[in-house]
CSV table of C-alpha atoms in Angstrom, one decimal:
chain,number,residue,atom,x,y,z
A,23,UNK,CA,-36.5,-16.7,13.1
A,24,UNK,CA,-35.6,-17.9,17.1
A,25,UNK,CA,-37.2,-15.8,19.4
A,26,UNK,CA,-34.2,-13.4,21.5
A,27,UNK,CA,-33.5,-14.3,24.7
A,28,UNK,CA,-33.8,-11.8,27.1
A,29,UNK,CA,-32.9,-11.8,30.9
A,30,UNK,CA,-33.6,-8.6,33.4
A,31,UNK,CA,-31.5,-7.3,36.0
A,32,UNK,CA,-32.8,-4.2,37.9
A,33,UNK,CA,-32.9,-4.0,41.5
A,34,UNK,CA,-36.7,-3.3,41.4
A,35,UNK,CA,-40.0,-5.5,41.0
A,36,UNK,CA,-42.1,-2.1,39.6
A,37,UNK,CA,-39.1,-1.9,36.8
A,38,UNK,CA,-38.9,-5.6,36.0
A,39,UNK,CA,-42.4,-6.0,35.0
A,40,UNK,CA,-42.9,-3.0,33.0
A,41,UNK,CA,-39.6,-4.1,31.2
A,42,UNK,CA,-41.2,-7.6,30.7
A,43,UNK,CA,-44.3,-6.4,29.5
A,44,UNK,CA,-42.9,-4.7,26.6
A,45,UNK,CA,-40.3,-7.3,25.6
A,46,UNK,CA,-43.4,-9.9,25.7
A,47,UNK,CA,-45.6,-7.4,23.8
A,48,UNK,CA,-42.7,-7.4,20.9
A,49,UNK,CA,-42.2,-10.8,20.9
A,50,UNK,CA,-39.1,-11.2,23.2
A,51,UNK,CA,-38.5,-14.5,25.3
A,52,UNK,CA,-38.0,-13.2,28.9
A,53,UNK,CA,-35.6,-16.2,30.1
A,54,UNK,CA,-35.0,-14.3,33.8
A,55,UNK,CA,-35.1,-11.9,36.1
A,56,UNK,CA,-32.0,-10.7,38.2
A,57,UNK,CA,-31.5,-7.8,41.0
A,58,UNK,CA,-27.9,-8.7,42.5
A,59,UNK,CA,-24.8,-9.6,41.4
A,60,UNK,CA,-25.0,-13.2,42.6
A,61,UNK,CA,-28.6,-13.4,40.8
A,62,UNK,CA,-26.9,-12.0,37.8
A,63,UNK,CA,-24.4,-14.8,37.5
A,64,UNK,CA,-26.9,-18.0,38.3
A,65,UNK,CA,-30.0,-16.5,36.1
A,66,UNK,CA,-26.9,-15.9,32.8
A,67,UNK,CA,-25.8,-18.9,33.4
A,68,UNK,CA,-29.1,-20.9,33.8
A,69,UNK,CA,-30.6,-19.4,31.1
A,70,UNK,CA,-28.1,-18.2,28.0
A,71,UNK,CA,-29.6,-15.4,27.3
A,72,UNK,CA,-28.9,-13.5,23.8
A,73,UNK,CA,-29.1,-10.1,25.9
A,74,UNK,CA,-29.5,-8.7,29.2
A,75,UNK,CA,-31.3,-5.4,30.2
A,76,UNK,CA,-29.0,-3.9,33.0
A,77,UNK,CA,-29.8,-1.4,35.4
A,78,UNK,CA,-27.0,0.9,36.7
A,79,UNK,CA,-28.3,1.3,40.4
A,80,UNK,CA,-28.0,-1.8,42.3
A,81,UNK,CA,-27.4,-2.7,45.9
A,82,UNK,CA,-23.9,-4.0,46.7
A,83,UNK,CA,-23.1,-3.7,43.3
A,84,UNK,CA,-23.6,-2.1,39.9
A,85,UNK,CA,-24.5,-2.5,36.3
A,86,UNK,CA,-21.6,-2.1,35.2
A,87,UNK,CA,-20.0,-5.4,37.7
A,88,UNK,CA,-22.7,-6.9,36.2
A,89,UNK,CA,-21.9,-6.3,33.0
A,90,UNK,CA,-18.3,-7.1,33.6
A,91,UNK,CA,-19.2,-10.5,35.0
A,92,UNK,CA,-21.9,-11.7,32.4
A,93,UNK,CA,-18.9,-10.9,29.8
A,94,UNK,CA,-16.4,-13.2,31.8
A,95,UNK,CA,-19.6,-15.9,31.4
A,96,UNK,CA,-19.9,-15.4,28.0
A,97,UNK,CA,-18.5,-12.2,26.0
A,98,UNK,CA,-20.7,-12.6,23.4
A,99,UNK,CA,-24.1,-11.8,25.8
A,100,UNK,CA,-25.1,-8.2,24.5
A,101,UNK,CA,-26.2,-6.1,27.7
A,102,UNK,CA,-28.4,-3.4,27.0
A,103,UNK,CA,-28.2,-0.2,30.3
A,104,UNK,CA,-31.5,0.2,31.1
A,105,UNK,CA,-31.0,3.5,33.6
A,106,UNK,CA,-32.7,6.4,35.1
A,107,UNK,CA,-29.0,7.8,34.8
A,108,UNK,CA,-27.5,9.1,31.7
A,109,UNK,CA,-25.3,11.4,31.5
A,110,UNK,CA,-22.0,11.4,29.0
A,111,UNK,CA,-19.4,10.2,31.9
A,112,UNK,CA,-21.5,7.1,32.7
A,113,UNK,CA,-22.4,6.6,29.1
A,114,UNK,CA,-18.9,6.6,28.6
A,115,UNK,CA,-18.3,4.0,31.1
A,116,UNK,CA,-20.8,1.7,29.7
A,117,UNK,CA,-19.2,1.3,26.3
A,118,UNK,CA,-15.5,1.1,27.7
A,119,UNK,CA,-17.5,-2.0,29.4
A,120,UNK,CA,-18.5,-3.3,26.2
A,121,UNK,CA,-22.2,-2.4,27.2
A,122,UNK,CA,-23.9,-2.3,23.0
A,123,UNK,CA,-26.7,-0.1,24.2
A,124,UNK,CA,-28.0,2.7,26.5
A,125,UNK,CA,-31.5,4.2,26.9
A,126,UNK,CA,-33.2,6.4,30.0
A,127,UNK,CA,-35.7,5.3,32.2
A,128,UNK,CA,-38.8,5.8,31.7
A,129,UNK,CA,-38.8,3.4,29.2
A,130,UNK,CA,-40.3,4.1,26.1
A,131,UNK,CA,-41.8,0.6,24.1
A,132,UNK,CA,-40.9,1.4,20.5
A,133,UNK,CA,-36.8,3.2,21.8
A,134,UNK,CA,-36.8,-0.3,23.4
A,135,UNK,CA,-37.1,-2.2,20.4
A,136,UNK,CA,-35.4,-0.1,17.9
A,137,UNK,CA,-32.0,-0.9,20.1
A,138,UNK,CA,-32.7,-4.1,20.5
A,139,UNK,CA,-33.4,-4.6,16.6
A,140,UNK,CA,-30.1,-2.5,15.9
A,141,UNK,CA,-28.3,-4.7,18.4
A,142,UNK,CA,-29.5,-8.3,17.0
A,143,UNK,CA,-28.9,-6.5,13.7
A,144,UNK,CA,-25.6,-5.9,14.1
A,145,UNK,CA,-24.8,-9.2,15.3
A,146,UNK,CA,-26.5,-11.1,13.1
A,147,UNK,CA,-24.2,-9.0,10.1
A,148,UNK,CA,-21.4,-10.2,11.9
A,149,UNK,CA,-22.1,-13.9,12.2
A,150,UNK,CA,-22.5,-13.2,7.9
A,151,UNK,CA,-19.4,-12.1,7.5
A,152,UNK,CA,-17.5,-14.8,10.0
A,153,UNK,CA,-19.1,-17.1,7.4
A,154,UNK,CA,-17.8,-16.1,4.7
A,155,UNK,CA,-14.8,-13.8,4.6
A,156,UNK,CA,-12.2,-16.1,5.2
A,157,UNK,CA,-13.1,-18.1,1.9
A,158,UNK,CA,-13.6,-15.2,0.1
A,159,UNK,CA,-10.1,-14.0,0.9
A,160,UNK,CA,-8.2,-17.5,0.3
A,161,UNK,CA,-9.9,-17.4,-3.3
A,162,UNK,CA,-9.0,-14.1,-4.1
A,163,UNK,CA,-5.4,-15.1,-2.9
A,164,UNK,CA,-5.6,-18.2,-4.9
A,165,UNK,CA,-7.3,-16.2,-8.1
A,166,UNK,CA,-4.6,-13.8,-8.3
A,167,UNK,CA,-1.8,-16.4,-7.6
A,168,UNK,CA,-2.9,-18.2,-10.4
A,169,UNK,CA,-3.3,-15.5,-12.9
A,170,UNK,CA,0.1,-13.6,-11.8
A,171,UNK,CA,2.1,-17.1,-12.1
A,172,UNK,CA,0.0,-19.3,-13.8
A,173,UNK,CA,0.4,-21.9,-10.8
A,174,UNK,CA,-2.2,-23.0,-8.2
A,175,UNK,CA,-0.7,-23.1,-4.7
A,176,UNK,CA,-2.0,-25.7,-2.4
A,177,UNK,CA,-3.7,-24.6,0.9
A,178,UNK,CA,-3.3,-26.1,3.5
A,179,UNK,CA,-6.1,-26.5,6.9
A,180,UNK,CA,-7.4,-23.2,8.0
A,181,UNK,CA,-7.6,-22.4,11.4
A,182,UNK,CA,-8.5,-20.3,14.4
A,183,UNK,CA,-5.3,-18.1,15.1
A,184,UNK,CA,-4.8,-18.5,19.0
A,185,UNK,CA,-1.0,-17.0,19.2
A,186,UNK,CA,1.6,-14.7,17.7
A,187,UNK,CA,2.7,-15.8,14.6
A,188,UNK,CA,6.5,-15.5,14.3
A,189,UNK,CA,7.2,-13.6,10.7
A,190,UNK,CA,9.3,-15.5,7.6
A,191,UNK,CA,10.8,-12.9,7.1
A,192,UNK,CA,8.3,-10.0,5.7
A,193,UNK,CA,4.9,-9.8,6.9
A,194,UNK,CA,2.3,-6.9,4.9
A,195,UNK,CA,-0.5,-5.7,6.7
A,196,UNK,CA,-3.3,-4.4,5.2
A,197,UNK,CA,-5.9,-2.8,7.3
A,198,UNK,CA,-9.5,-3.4,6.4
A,199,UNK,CA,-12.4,-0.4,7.2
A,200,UNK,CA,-16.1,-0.2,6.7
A,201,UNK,CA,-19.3,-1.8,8.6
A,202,UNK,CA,-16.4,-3.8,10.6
A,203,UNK,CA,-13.0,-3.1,10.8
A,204,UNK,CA,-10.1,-5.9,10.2
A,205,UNK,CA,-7.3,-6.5,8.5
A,206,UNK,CA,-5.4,-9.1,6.5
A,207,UNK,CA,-1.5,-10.3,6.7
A,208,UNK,CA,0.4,-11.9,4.2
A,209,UNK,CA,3.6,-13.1,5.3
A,210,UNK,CA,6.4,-15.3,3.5
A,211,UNK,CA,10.1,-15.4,3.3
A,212,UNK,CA,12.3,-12.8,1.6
A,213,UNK,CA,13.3,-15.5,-0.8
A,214,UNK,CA,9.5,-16.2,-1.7
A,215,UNK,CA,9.1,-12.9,-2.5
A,216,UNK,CA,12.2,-12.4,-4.5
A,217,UNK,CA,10.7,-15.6,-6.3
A,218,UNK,CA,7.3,-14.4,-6.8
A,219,UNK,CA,8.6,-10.8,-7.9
A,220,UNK,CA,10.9,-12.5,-10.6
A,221,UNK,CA,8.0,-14.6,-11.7
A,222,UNK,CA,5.6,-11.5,-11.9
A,223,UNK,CA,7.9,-9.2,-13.6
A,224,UNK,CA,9.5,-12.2,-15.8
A,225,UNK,CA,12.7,-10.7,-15.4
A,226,UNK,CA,15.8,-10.4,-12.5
A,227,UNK,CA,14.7,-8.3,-9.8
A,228,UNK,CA,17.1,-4.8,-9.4
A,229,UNK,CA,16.9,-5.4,-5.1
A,230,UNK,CA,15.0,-6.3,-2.3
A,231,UNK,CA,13.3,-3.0,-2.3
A,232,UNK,CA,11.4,-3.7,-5.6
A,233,UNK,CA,10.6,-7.5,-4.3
A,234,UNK,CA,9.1,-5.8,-1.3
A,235,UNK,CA,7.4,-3.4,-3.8
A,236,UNK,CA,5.8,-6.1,-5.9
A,237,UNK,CA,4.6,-8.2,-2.8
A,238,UNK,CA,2.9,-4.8,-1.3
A,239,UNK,CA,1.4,-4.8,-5.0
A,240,UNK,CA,0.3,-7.8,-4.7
A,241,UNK,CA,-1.5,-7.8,-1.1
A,242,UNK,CA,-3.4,-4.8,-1.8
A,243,UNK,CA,-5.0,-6.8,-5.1
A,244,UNK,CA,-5.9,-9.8,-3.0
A,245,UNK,CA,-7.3,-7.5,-0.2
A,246,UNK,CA,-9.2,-5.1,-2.3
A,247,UNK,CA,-10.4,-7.9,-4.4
A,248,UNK,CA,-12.2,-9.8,-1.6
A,249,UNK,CA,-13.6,-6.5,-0.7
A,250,UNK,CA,-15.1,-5.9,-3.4
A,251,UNK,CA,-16.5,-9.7,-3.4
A,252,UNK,CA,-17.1,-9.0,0.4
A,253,UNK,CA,-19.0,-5.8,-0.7
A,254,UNK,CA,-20.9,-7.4,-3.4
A,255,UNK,CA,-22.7,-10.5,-1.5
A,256,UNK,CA,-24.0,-7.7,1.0
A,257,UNK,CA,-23.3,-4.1,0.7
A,258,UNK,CA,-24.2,-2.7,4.0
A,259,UNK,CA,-20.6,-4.0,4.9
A,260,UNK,CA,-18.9,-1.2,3.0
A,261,UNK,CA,-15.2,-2.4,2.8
A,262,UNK,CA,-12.5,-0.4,1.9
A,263,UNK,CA,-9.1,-1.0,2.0
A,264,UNK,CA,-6.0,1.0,3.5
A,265,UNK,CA,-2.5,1.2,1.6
A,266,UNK,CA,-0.6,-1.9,2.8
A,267,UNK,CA,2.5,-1.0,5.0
A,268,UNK,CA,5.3,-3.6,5.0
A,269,UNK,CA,7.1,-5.5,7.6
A,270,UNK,CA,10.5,-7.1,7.3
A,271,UNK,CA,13.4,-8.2,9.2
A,272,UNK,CA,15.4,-11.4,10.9
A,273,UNK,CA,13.2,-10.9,13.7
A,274,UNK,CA,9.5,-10.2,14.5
A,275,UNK,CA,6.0,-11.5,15.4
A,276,UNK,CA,2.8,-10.4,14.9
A,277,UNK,CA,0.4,-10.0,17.6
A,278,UNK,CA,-3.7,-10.6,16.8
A,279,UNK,CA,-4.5,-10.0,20.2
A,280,UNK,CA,-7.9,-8.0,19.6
A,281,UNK,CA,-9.1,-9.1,16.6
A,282,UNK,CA,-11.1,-12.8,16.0
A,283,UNK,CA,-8.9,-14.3,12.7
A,284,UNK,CA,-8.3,-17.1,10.8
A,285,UNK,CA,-5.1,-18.4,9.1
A,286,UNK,CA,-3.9,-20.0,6.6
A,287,UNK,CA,-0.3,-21.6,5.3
A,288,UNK,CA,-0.4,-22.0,1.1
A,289,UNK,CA,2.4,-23.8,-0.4
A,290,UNK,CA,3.3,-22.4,-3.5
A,291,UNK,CA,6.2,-23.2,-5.9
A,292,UNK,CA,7.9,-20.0,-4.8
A,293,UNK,CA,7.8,-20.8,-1.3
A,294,UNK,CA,5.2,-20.8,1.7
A,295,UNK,CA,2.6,-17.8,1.9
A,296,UNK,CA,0.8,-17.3,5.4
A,297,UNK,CA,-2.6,-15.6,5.0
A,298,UNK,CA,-4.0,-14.5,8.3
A,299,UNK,CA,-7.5,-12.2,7.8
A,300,UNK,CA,-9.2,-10.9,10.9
A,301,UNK,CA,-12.7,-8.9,11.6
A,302,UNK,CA,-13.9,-6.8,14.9
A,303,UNK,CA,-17.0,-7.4,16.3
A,304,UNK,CA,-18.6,-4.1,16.4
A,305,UNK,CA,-19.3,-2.3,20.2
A,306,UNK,CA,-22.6,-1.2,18.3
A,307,UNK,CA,-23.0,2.3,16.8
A,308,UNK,CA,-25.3,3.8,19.5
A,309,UNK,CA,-23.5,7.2,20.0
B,27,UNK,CA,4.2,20.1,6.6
B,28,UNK,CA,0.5,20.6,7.5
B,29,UNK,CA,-0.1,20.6,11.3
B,30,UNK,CA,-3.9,20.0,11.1
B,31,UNK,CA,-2.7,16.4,9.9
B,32,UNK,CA,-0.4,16.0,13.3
B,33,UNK,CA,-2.7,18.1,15.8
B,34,UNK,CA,-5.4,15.1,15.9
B,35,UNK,CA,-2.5,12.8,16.8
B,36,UNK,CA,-0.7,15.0,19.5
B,37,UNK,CA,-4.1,15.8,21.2
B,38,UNK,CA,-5.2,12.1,21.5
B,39,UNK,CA,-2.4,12.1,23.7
B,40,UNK,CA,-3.2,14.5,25.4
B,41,UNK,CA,-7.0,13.3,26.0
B,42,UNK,CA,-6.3,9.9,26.7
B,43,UNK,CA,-3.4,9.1,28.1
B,44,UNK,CA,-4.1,10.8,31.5
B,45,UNK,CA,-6.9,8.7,31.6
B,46,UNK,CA,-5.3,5.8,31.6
B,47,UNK,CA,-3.2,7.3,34.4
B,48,UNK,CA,-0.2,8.8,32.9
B,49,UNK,CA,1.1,12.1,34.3
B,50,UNK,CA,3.2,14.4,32.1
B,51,UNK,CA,2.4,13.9,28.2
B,52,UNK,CA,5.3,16.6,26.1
B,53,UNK,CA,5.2,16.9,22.4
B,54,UNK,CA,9.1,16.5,21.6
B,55,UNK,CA,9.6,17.3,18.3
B,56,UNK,CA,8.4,16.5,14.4
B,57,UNK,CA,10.5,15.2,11.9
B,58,UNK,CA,10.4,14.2,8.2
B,59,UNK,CA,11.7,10.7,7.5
B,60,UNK,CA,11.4,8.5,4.5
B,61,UNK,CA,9.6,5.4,3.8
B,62,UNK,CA,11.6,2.9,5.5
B,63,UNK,CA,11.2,3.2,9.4
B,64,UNK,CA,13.7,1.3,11.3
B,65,UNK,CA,11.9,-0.5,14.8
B,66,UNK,CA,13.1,-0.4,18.8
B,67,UNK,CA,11.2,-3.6,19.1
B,68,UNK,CA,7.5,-2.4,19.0
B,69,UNK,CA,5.3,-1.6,16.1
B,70,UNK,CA,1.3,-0.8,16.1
B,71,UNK,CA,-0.2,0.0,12.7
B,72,UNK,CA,-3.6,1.2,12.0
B,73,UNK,CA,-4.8,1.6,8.8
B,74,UNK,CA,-7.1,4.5,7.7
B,75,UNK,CA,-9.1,5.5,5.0
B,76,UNK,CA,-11.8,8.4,4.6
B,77,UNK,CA,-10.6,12.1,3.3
B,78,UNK,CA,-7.5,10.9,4.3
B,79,UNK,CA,-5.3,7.4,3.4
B,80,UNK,CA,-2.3,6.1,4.4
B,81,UNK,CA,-1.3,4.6,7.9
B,82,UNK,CA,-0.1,5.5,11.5
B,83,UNK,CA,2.5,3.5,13.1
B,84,UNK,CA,3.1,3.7,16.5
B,85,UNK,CA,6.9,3.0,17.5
B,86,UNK,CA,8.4,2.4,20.7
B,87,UNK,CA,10.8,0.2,22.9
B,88,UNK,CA,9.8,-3.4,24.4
B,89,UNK,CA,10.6,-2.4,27.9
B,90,UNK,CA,8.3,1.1,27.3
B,91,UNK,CA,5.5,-0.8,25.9
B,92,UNK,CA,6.0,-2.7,29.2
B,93,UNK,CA,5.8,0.1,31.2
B,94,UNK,CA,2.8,1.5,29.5
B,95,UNK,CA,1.0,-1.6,29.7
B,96,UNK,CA,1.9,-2.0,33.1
B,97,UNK,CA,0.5,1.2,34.4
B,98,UNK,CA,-2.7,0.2,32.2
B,99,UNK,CA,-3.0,-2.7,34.4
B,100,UNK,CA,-3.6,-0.5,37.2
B,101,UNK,CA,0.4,-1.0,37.9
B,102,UNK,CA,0.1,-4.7,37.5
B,103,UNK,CA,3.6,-5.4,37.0
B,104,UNK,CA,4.5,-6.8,33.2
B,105,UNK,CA,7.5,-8.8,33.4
B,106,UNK,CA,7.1,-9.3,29.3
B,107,UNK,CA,5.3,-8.7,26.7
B,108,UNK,CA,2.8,-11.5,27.0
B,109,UNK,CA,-1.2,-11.7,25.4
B,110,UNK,CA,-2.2,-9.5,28.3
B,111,UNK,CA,0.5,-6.5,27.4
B,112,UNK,CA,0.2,-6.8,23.8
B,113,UNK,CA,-3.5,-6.8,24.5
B,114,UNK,CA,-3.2,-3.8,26.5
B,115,UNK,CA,-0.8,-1.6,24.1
B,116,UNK,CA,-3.0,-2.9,20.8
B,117,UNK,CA,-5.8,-1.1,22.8
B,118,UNK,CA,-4.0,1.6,23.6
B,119,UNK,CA,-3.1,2.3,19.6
B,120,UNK,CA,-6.9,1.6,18.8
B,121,UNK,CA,-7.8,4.2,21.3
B,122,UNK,CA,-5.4,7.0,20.4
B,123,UNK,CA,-6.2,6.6,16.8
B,124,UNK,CA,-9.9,6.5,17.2
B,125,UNK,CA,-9.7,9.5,19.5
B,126,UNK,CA,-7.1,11.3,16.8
B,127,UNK,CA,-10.5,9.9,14.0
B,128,UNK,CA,-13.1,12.2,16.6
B,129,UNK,CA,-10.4,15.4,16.4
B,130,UNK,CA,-10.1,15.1,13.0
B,131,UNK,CA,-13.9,15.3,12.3
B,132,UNK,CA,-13.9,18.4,14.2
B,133,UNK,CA,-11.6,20.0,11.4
B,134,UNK,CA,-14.3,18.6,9.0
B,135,UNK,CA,-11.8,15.3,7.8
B,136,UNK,CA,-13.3,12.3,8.4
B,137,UNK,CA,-11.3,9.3,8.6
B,138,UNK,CA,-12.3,5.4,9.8
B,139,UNK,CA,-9.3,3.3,11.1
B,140,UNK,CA,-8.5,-0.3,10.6
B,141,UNK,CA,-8.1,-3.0,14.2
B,142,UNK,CA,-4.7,-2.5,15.1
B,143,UNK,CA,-2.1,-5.2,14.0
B,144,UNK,CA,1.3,-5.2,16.8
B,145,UNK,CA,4.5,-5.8,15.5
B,146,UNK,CA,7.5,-7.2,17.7
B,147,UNK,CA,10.6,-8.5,17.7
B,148,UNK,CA,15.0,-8.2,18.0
B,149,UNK,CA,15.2,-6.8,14.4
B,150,UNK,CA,12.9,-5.5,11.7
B,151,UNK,CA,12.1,-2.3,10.0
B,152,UNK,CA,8.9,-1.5,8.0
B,153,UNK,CA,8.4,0.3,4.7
B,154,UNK,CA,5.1,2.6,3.8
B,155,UNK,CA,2.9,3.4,1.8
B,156,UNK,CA,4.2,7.1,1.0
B,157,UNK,CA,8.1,8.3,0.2
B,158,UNK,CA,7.8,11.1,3.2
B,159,UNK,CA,6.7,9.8,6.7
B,160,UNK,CA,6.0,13.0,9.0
B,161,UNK,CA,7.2,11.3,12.7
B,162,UNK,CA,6.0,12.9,16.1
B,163,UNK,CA,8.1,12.5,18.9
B,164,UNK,CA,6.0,12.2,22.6
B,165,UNK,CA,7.2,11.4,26.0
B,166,UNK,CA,4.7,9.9,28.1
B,167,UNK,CA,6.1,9.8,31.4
B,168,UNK,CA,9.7,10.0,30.3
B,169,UNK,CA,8.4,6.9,28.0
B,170,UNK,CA,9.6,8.0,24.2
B,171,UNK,CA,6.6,7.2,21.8
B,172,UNK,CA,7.0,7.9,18.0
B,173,UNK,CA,3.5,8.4,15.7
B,174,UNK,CA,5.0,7.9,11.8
B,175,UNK,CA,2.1,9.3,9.8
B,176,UNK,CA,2.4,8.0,5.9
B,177,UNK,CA,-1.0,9.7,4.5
B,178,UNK,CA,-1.2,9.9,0.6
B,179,UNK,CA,-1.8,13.2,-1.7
B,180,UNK,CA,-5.2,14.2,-0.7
């Protein structure tokens, strides 16, 4: 495996070498030191680390600037507080600046690396899971497609969703819970899902409410089935799914604003279905 | 109607929203409705699951959830709802529901929530998950907040 990349910013010399010492004794690669703000910025930038060690205390500044200002370099740079302060108002602080760690001064070797671990860890489960959820949840859209209709819908590219995706109609949300927490969207006219329900139920449908009904039906299957898959391939994610509340109207939009997701259109002989499945990077689970 | 499912909710409001700088937080009133929930232009759903299932939907105006997000901003004024206010209000949800998850566990019921997912727009109305939807009514500084709670049989 790589070797972490580590970069230090404390104000003091004494701090910085005992913290080197025992990220070099576990095998870290100590890319920097820092002890301002301005040091901060040109040693994270210089270097990409993986992580920083932050100190709270720092002249002109403090770690949690820092912190705020590595995360505008790169938000994906895990900082780990490094303090002789902890106390429940500061640690609070630290994680509503997306700090993934916090341990006291003096430091104590083996604490050290058990964060650390639990913090590359944690990542590491997440990078899985970008991998593969969004596949996992096209197929189990496609599977049950094609076993509730007999048809194969075509999909079109996948992509990154970067804005609000304006509904066709009815959008079904399904929230997602467990190591990481998500959730998926299926959206599609009103006369797709009239079609699909008539298909399903092989007979005239009594009203929009039973269309809706089907379509919710439907959603939780595709959901809970690539949570199980999900679940299966590694089951420290732990994914379970919430009922699936349902959306519909002549006008609305759907905001992704926190969440990292990917889309989908499928075209299917009912009509289009937009598949849209999103994960949370986790803040880490050190409280 | 069981209060210890609505007490959670009506307390994150209490714990958080001051913190965020709001200044009078009243508890209005609690309602029953039924599954279909008609919008004022803003929706926030979170799903849970845990010893309890079902979903909260946050409901309120677009020129409230303006307001909110605008005093979020440190009273950076929000024009419209753009990424940054939807951002900001998304947040907000996630924050209020993961606070309602803590007071929850202090009763002994633990819950996990889903990410939030924001729904906008002119007109649009949303069905859940349960027949009876038990709706809190908040003002946040005069700003009316509904929280529809559809939680299945437990």
């Amino acid at each position: 495996m790589r070797k972490i990349k580590i970069a230090i910013v404390d104000d003091s010399p004494f701090s910085i070498s005992i913290i080197k010492d025992i990220l070099l004794e576990k095998g870290y690669d100590v890319v920097g030191e820092a002890g301002s703000l301005e040091e901060t910025i040109k040693v994270v930038i210089d270097t990409k680390p993986d992580m920083v060690t932050m100190d709270m205390t720092i002249p002109g500044t403090d770690g949690l600037e820092c912190t705020r200002a590595i995360h505008s370099i790169d938000p994906n740079i895990k900082v780990l507080v490094i303090s002789s302060m902890m106390d429940e108002e500061i640690v609070k602080k630290a994680k509503e600046n997306k700090v993934s760690g916090y341990i006291q001064k003096p430091v104590d070797p083996e604490e050290l690396n058990t964060v650390i671990e639990r913090i590359i860890a944690g990542e590491e489960l997440f990078n899985e899971l970008k991998e593969i959820y969004f596949n996992v949840f096209r197929e189990a859209f496609l599977d049950n497609m094609n076993r509730l209709t007999k048809t194969v819908p075509k999909c079109l590219e996948e992509k990154d969703t970067k804005e609000n995706h304006h509904s066709r109609g009815v959008s079904i949300v399904v929230g997602i819970i467990g190591k990481f927490s998500g959730s998926m969207i299926l959206d599609a006219s009103y006369e797709t899902v009239e079609n699909i329900a008539k298909h399903v139920l092989k007979r005239d449908i009594k009203g929009r409410e039973e269309a809706l009904a089907v379509m919710g039906e439907f959603s939780n299957i595709v959901s809970g089935n690539a949570c199980s898959i999900l679940n299966r391939k590694n089951k420290v994610f732990g994914f379970r799914v919430a009922p699936p509340s349902i959306f519909h109207g002549n006008s609305l939009n759907i905001s992704r604003t926190i969440v990292e997701s990917k889309e989908v259109v499928s075209e299917t002989i009912f009509g289009q279905v937009y598949l849209n499945v999103g994960f949370k990077r986790g803040e880490g689970e050190w409280m | 109607m069981d209060v210890k499912l609505i007490n959670p909710f009506v307390d994150a409001f209490l714990n958080i929203m001051p913190q965020l700088g709001f200044q009078e937080i009243k508890k209005q009133n609690i309602s029953l409705k039924g599954k279909n929930l008609k919008s004022n232009g803003v929706m926030l759903n979170i799903g849970i699951v845990g010893d309890i299932k079902g979903n909260v939907v946050y409901c309120l105006d677009i020129e409230g959830a303006k307001k909110i997000a605008s005093t979020m901003m440190m009273g950076f004024p929000v024009t419209e709802l753009d990424d940054m206010a939807q951002s900001a209000i998304s947040e907000l949800s996630n924050m209020l529901t993961a606070n309602a998850s803590t007071n929850f566990s202090e009763s002994g019921v633990n819950i996990n929530i889903s990410t939030p997912t924001l729904i906008f727009g002119n007109d649009f109305e949303a069905k859940m998950n349960t027949d009876k939807v038990i709706c809190i009514r908040i003002l946040v500084d005069d700003i009316p907040i509904e929280i529809n709670t559809a939680f299945e049989k437990l």
